[in-house]
GROMACS .gro file of C-alpha atoms in nm:
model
  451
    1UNK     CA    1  -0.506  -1.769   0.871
    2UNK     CA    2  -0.426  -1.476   1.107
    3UNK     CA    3  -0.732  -1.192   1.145
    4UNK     CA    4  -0.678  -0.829   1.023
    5UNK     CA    5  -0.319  -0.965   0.899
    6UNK     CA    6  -0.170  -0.609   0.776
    7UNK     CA    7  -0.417  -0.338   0.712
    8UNK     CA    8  -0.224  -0.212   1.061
    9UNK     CA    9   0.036  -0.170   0.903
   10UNK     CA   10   0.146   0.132   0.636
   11UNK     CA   11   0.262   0.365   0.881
   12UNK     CA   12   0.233   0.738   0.737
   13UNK     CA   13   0.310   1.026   0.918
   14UNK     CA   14   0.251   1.368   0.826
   15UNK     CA   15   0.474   1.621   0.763
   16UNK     CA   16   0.378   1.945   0.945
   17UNK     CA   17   0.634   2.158   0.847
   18UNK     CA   18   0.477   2.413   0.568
   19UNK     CA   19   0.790   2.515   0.437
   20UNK     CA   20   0.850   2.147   0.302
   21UNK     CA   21   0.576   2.155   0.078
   22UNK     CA   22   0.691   2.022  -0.271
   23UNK     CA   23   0.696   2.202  -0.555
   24UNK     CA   24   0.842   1.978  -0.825
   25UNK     CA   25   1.065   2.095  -1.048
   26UNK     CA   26   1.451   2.100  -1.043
   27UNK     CA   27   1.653   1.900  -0.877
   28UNK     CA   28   1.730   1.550  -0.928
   29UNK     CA   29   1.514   1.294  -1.079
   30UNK     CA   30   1.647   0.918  -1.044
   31UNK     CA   31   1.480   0.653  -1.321
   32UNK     CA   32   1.483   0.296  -1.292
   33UNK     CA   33   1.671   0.127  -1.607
   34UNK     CA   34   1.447  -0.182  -1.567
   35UNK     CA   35   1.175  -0.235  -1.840
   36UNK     CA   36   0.879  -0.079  -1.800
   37UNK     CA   37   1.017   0.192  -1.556
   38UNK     CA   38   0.873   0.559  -1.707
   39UNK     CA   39   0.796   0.825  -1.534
   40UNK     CA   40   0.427   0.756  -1.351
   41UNK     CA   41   0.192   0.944  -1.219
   42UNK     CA   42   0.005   1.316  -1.367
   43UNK     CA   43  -0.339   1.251  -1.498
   44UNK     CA   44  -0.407   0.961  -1.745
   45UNK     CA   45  -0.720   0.956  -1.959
   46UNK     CA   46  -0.931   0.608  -1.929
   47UNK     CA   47  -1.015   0.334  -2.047
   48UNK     CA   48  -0.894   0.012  -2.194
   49UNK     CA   49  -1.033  -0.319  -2.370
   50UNK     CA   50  -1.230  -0.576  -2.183
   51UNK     CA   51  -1.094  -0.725  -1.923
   52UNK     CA   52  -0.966  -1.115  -1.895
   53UNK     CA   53  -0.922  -1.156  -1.569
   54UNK     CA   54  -0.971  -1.487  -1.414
   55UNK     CA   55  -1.143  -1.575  -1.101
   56UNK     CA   56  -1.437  -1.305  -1.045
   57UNK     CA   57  -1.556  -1.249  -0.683
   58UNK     CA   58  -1.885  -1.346  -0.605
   59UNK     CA   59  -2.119  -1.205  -0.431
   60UNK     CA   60  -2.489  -0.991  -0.483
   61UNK     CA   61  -2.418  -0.653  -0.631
   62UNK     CA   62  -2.713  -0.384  -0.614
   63UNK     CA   63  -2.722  -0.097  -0.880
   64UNK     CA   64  -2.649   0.153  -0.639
   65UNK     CA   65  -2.382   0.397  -0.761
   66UNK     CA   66  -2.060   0.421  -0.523
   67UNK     CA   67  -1.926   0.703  -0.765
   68UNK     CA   68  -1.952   1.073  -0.658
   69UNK     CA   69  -1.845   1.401  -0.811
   70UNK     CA   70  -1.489   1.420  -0.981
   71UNK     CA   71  -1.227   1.612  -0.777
   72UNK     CA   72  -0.854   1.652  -0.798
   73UNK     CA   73  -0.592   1.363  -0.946
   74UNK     CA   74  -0.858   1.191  -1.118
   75UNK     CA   75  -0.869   1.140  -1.470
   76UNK     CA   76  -1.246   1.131  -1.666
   77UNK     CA   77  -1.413   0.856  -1.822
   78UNK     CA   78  -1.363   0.794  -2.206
   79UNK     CA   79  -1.357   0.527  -2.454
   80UNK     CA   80  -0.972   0.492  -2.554
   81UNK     CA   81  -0.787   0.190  -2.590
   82UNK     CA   82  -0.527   0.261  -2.314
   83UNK     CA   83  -0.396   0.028  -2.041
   84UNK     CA   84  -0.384   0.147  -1.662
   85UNK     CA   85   0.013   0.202  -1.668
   86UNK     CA   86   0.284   0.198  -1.914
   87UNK     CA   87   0.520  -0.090  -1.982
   88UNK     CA   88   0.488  -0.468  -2.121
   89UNK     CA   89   0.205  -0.694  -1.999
   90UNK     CA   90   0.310  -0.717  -1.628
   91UNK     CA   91   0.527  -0.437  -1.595
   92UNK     CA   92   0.386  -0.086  -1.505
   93UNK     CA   93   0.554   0.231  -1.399
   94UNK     CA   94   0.587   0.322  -1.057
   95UNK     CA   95   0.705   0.676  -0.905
   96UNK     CA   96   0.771   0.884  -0.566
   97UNK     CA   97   0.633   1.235  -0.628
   98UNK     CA   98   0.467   1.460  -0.423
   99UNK     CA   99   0.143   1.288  -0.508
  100UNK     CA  100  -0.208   1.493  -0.564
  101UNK     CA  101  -0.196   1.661  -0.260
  102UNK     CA  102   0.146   1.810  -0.300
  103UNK     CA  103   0.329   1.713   0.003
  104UNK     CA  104   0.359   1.324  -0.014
  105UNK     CA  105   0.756   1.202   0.068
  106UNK     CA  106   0.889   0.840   0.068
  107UNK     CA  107   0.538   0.758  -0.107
  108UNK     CA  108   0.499   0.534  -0.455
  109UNK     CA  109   0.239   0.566  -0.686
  110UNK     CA  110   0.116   0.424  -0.985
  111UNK     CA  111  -0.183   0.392  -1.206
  112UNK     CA  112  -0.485   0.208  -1.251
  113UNK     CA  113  -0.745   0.131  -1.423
  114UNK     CA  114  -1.110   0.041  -1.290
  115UNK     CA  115  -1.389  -0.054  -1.526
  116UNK     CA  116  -1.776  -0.067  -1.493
  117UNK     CA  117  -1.785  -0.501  -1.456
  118UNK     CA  118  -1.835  -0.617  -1.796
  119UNK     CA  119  -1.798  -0.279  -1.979
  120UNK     CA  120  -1.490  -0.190  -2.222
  121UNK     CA  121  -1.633   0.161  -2.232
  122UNK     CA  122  -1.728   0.296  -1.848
  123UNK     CA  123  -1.353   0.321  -1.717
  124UNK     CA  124  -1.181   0.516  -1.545
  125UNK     CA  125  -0.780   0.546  -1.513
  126UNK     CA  126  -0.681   0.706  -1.195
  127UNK     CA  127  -0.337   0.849  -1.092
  128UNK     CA  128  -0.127   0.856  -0.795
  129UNK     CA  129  -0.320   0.528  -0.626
  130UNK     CA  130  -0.006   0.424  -0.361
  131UNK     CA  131   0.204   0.086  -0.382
  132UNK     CA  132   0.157  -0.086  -0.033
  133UNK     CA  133   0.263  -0.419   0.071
  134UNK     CA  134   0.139  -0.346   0.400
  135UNK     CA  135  -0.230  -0.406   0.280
  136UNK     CA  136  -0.434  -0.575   0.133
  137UNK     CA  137  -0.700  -0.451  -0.186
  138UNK     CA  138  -0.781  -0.152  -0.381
  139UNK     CA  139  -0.942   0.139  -0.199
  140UNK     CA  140  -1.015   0.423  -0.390
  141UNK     CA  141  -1.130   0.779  -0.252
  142UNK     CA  142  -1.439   0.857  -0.389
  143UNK     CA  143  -1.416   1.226  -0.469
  144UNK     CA  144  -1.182   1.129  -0.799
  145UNK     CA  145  -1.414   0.818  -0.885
  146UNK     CA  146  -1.651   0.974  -1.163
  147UNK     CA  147  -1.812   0.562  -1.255
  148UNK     CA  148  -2.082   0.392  -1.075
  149UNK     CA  149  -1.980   0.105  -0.943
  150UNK     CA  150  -2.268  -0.145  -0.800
  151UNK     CA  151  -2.212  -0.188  -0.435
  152UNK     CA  152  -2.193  -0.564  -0.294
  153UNK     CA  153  -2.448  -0.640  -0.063
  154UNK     CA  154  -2.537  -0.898   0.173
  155UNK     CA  155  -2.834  -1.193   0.141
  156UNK     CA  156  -3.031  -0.996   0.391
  157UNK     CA  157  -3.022  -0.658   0.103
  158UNK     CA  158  -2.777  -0.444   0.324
  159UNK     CA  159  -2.478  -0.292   0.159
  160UNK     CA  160  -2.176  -0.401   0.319
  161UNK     CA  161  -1.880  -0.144   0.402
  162UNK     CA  162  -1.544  -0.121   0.567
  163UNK     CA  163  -1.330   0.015   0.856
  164UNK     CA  164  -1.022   0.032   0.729
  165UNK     CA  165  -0.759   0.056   0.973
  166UNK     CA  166  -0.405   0.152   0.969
  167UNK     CA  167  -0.161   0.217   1.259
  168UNK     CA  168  -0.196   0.614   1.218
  169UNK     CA  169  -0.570   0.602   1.130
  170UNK     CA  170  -0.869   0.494   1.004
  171UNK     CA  171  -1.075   0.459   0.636
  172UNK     CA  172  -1.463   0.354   0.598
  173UNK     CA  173  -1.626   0.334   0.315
  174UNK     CA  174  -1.851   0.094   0.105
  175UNK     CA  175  -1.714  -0.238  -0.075
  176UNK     CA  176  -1.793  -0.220  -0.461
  177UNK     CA  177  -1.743  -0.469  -0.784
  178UNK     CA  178  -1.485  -0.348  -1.024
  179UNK     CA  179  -1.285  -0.459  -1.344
  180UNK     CA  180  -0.968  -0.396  -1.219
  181UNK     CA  181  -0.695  -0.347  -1.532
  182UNK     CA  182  -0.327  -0.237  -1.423
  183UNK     CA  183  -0.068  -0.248  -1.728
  184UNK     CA  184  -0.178  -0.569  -1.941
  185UNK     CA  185  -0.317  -0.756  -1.642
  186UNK     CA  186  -0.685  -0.767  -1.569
  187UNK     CA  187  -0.957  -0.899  -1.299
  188UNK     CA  188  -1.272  -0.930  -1.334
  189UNK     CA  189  -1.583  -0.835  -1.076
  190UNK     CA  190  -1.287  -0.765  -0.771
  191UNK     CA  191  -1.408  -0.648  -0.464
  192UNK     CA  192  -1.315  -0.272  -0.421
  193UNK     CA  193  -1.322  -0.035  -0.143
  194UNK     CA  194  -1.502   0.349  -0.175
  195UNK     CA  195  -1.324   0.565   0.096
  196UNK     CA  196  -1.538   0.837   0.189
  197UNK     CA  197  -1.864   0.778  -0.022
  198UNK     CA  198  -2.071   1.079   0.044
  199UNK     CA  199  -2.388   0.809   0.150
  200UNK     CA  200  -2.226   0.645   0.421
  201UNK     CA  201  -2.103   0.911   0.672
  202UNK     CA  202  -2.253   0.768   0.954
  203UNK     CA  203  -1.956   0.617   1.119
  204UNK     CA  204  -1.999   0.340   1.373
  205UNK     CA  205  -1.851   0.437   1.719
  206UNK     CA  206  -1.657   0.092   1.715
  207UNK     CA  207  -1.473   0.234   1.379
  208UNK     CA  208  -1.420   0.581   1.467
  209UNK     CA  209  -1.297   0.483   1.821
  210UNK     CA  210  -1.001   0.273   1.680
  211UNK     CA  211  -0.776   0.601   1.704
  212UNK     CA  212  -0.629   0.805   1.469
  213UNK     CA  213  -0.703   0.993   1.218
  214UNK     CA  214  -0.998   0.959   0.995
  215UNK     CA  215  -0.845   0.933   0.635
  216UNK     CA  216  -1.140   0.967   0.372
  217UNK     CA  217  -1.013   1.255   0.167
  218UNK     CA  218  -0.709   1.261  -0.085
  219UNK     CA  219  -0.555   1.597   0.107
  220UNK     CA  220  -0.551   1.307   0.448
  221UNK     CA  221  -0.505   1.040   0.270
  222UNK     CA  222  -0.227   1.172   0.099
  223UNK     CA  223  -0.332   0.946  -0.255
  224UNK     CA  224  -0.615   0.892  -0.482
  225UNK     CA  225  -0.620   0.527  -0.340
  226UNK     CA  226  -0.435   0.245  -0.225
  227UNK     CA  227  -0.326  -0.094  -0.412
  228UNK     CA  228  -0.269  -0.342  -0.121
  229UNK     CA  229  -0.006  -0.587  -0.278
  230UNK     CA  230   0.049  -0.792   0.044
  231UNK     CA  231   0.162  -1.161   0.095
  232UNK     CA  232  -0.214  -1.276   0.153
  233UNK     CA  233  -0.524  -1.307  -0.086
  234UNK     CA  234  -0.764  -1.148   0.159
  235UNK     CA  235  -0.753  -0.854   0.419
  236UNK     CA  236  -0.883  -1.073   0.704
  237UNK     CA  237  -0.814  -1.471   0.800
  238UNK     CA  238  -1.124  -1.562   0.980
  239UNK     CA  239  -1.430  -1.234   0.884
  240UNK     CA  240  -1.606  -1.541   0.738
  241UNK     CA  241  -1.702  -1.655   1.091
  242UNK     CA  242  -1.623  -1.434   1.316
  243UNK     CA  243  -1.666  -1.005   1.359
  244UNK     CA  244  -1.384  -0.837   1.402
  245UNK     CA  245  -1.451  -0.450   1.356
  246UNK     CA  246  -1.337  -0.458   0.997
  247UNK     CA  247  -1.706  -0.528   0.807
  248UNK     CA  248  -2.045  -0.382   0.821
  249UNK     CA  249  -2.366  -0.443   0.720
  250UNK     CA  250  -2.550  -0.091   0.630
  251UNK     CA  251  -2.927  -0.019   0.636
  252UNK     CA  252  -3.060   0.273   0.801
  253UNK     CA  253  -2.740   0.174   1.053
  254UNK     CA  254  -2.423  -0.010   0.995
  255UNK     CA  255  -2.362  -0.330   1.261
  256UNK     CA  256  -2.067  -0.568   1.260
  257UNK     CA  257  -2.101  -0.831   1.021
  258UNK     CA  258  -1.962  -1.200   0.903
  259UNK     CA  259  -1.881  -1.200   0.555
  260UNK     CA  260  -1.812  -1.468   0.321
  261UNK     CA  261  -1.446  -1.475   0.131
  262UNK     CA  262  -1.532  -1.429  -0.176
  263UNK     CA  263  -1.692  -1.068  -0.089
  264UNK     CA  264  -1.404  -0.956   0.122
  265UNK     CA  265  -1.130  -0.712  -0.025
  266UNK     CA  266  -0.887  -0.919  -0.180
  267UNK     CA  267  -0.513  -0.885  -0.314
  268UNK     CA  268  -0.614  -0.778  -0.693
  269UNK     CA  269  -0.331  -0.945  -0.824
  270UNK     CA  270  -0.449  -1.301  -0.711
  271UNK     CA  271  -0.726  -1.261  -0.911
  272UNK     CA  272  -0.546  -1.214  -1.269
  273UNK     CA  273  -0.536  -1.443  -1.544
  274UNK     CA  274  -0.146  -1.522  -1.548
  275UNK     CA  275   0.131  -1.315  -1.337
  276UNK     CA  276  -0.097  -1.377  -1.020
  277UNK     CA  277   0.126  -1.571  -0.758
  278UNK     CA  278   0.320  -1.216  -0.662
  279UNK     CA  279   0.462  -0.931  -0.759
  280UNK     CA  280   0.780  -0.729  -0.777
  281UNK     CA  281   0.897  -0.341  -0.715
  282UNK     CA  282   1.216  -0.289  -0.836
  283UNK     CA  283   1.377   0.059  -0.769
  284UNK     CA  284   1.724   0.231  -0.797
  285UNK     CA  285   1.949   0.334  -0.568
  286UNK     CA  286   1.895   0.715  -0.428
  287UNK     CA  287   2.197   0.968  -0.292
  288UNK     CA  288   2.178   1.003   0.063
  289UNK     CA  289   2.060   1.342   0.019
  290UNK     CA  290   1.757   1.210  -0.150
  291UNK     CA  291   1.596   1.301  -0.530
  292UNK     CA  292   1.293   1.512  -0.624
  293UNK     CA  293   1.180   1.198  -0.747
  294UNK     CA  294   1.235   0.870  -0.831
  295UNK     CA  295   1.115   0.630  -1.098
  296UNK     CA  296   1.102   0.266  -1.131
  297UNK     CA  297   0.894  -0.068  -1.239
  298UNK     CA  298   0.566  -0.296  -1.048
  299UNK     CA  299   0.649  -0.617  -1.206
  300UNK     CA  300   0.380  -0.860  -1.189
  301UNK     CA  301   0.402  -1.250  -1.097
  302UNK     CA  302   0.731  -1.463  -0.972
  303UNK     CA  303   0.895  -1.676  -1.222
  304UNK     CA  304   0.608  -1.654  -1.501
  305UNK     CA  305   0.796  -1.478  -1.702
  306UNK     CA  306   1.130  -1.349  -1.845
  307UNK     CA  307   1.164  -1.061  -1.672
  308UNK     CA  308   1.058  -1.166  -1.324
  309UNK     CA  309   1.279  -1.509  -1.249
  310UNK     CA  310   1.408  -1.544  -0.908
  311UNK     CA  311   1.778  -1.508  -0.871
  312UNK     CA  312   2.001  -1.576  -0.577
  313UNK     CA  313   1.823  -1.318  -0.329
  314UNK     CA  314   1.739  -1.391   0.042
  315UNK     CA  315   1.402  -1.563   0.102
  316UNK     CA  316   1.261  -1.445   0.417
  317UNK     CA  317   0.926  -1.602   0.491
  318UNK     CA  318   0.665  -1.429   0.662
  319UNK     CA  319   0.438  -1.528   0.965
  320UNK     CA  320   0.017  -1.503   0.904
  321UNK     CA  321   0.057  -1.136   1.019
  322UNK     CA  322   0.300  -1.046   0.743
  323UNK     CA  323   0.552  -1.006   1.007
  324UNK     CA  324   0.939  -1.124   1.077
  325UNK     CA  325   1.161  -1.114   1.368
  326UNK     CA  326   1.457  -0.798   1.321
  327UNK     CA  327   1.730  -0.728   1.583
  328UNK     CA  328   1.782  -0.383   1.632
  329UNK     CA  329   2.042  -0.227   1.947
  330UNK     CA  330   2.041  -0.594   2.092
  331UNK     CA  331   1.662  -0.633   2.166
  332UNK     CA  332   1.474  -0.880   1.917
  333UNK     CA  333   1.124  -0.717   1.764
  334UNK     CA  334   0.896  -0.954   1.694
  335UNK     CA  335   0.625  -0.762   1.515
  336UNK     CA  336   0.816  -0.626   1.248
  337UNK     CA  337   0.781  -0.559   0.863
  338UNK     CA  338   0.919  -0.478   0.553
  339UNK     CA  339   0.651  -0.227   0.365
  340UNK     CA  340   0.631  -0.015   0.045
  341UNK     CA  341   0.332   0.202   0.249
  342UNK     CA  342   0.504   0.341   0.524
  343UNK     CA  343   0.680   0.662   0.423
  344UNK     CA  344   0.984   0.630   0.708
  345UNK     CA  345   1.219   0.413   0.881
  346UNK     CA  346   0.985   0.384   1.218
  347UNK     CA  347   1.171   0.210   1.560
  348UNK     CA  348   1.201   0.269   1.903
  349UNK     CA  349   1.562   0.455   2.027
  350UNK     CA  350   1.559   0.672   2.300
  351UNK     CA  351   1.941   0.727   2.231
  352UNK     CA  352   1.823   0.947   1.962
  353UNK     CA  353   1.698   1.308   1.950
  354UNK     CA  354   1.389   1.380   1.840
  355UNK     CA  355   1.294   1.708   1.647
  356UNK     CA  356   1.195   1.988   1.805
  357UNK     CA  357   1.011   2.188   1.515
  358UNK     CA  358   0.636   2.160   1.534
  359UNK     CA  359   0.512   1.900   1.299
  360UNK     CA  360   0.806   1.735   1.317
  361UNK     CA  361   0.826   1.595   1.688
  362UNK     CA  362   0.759   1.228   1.574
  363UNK     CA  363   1.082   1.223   1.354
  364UNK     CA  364   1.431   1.172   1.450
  365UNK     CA  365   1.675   1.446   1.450
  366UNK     CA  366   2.032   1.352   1.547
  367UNK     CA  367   2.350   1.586   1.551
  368UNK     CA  368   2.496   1.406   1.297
  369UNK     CA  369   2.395   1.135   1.048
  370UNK     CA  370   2.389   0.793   1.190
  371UNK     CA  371   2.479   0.407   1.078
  372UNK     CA  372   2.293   0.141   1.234
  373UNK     CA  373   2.283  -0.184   1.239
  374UNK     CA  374   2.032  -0.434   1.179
  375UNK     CA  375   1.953  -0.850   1.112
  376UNK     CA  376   1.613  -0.997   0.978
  377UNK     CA  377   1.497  -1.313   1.017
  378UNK     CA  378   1.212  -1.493   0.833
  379UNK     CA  379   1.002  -1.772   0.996
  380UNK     CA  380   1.219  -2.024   0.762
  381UNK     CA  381   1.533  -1.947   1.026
  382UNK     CA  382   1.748  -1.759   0.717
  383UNK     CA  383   1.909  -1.445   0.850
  384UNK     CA  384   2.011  -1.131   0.684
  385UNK     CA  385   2.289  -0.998   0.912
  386UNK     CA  386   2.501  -0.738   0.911
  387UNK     CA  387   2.263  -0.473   0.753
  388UNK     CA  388   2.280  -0.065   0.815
  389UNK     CA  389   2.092   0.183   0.743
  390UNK     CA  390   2.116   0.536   0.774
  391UNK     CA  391   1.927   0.798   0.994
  392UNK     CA  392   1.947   1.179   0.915
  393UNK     CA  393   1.825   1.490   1.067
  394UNK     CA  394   1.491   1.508   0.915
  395UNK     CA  395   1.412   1.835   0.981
  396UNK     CA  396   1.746   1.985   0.840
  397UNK     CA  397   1.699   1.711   0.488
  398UNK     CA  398   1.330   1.859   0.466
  399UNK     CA  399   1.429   2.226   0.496
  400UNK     CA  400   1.738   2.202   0.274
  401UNK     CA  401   1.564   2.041   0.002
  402UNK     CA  402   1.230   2.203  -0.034
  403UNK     CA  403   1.109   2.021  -0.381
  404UNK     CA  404   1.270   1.689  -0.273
  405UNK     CA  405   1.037   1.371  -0.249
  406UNK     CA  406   1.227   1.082  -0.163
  407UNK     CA  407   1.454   1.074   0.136
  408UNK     CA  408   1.617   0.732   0.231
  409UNK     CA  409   1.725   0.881   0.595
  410UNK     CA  410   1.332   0.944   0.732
  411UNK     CA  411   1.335   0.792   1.036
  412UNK     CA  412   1.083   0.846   1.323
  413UNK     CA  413   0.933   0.698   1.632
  414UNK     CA  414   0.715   0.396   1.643
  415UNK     CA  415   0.407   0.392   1.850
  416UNK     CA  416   0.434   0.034   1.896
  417UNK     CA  417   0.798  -0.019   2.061
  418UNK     CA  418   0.781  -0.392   2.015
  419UNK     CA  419   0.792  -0.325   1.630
  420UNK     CA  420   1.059  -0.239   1.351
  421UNK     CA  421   0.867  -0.082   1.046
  422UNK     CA  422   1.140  -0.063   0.763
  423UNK     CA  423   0.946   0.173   0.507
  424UNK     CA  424   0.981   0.277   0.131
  425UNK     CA  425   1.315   0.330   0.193
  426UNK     CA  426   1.382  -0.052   0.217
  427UNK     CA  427   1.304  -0.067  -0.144
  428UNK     CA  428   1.538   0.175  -0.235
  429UNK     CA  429   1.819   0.048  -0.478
  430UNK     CA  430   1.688  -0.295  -0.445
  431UNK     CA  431   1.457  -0.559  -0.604
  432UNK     CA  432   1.202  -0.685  -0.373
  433UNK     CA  433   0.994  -0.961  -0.429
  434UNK     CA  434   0.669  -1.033  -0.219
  435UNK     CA  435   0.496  -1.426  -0.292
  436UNK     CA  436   0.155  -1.486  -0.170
  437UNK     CA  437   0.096  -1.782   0.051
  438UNK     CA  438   0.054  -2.105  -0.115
  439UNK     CA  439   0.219  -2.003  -0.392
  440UNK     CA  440   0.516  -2.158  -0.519
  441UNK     CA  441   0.830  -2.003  -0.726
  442UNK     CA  442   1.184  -2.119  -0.803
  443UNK     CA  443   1.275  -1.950  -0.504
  444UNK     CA  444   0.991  -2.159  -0.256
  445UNK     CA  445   0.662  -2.109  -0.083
  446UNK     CA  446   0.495  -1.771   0.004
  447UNK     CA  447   0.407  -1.600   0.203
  448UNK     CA  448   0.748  -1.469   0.170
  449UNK     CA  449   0.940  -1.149   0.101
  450UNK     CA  450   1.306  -1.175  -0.115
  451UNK     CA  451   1.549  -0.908  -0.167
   0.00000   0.00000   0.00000
């Protein structure tokens, strides 16, 4: 298995431009017709019944509390009998809003639950935690997480906590057992990731010098928390053996650390009961000019059930990094990716203009809109050819529509030129399947993505 496989991935830049910030209402608001597919995200009260998830992650677990004060986006603790979502057992709503800091675009969100493990009656449901197949685990920022979570810890008593990287930044914070509970599907004991837990703010140099910027508040983070819904089970191939930057063992000081499988952050949806080989995101088509926001359906599992068989899609596999080969303007970019976390369309054209407005300089701005073209090829050889896509002026879509969300024409620059990262905007008007390796559907063997 590759190391690090994708948490450098889920590229999302910020929008500097104040006069974009979204307001919500009016405008146009585009809903999925696929089941499941109401309007997510605003504050949810907690909790739900016991969970019945299958495989639980071992690993010690101290009584330390990884909870801190409640903030913003986060909904309390009580002792009702909802689910974390709406919909049928493996269906639960997705949306692109302007998500709890107010200025989110091209980013989806959903709900979920997180439970005390063992307890039906310390949960939490939290809002607006981001859809990312770019990643790998749930990562939650700990200024909306009101429970107590016992922290893993090592055999030698340390806790053990995470650098979290991603191509634009960085995330630390400690790894904690959860219940994990999204629509009717459950997990029990899943490793979980605290992102800025008031007790561990002394970041090691050899995080903090990855680059970027550090993300450990919802206003950077731009979310309550990410669900990493990659192709892989775990976050890293070979952290069982080998230190890599990623994991830390924390005393009085945190130091790289090896650390067994079963205590590293995993896919949550490999560890349910039934729906657990991948998942689905399934959302409508959007009018060039884009939507306030848009509405659709996380369908969980491949072929389990009725509403998630495979049909006659393309089945592009993907290499250990999560990554296929795409042709763009003749040159061949082998370390690209297809993922729900990025909020743009991010490649490498200096025929392009850039923007000129502060804030805005990463982001393309062309005279008029343009039609590209573009092939992807999976690992398996199969091709899709002769796709387009569209990039607009982003700083003349973002000032013309103020309370607008979701814009299918964000394109920018990408820092690494040897990579095509083909955002939210992918998803768009399609359904997009993404199999974890090893597991097989109608359609073959993940790792894989199908559209």
């Amino acid at each position: 298995m590759a190391v690090m496989r994708a948490i450098r991935m889920s590229l999302v830049v910020a929008l500097g431009l104040s006069a974009i910030a979204c307001g919500g209402g009016g405008g146009t608001t585009v809903s999925s017709s696929s089941s499941g597919s109401s309007s997510g995200g605003g504050s949810t009260s907690s909790s739900s019944s016991s969970s019945s998830g299958s495989s639980s992650s071992s690993g010690s677990s101290s009584s330390s509390s990884s909870g801190s004060s409640s903030s913003s986006g986060s909904s309390s603790s009580s002792s009702s009998s909802s689910s974390g979502g709406t919909g049928t057992t493996n269906v639960v709503s997705v949306i692109v809003d302007q998500g709890p800091s107010g200025n989110s675009v091209n980013t989806l969100f959903t709900s979920v639950t997180v439970c005390v493990p063992g307890s039906t009656t310390s949960c939490q449901t939290i809002d607006h935690i981001q859809v990312d197949t770019g990643s790998y685990g749930l990562r939650i920022l700990a200024p909306v997480l009101t429970l107590s979570l016992p922290l893993e810890t090592l055999t030698n008593g340390s806790s053990l906590a995470e650098c979290t990287q991603f191509v634009d930044g960085f995330s630390w914070g400690p790894i904690a057992l959860a219940d994990v509970k999204i629509a009717g599907e459950s997990a029990s004991s899943v490793p979980v990731q605290v992102i800025g837990d008031s007790r561990f703010t002394n970041i090691p140099s050899n995080c903090s010098g990855t680059g970027g910027t550090e993300e450990d508040t919802v206003a950077k983070f731009g979310a309550n928390g990410i669900l990493g819904i990659g192709p892989f089970e775990l976050d890293c191939g070979d952290c069982d053996t080998t230190t890599q930057g990623l994991y830390y063992a924390c005393a009085t000081t945190c130091t790289e650390t090896v650390v067994p499988d079963t205590m590293q952050m995993p896919n949550p949806v490999t560890h349910f009961a039934t729906d657990n080989n991948g998942s689905i995101i399934d959302l409508p088509a959007v009018a060039a000019t884009g939507a306030v926001t848009l509405s659709g359906s996380l369908i969980f599992g491949i072929d389990t059930q009725s509403n998630n068989q495979s049909g006659t899609q393309t089945v592009l596999t993907v290499d250990g990094n999560a990554e296929l080969l795409m042709t763009y303007n003749g040159q061949t970019l082998a370390n690209s990716f297809i993922d729900s976390g990025s909020n743009g369309i991010y490649f490498t054209d200096s025929s392009i203009a850039t923007c000129t407005t502060s804030g805005l300089t990463s982001f393309y701005c062309p005279g008029n809109t343009l039609t590209l073209g573009l092939s992807i090829q999976g690992q398996n050889g199969v091709t899709a050819n002769n796709l387009t896509f569209n990039v607009g002026n982003a700083q003349t879509m973002l000032m013309n529509n103020p309370t607008f969300n979701v814009f299918p024409e964000l394109a920018g620059t990408n820092p690494n030129p040897g990579s095509f990262d083909y955002g939210l905007a992918f998803f768009y008007g399609k359904r997009v399947a993404v199999a974890v390796e090893g597991d097989k559907t109608s359609a073959g063997t993940g790792p894989y993505i199908a559209f």
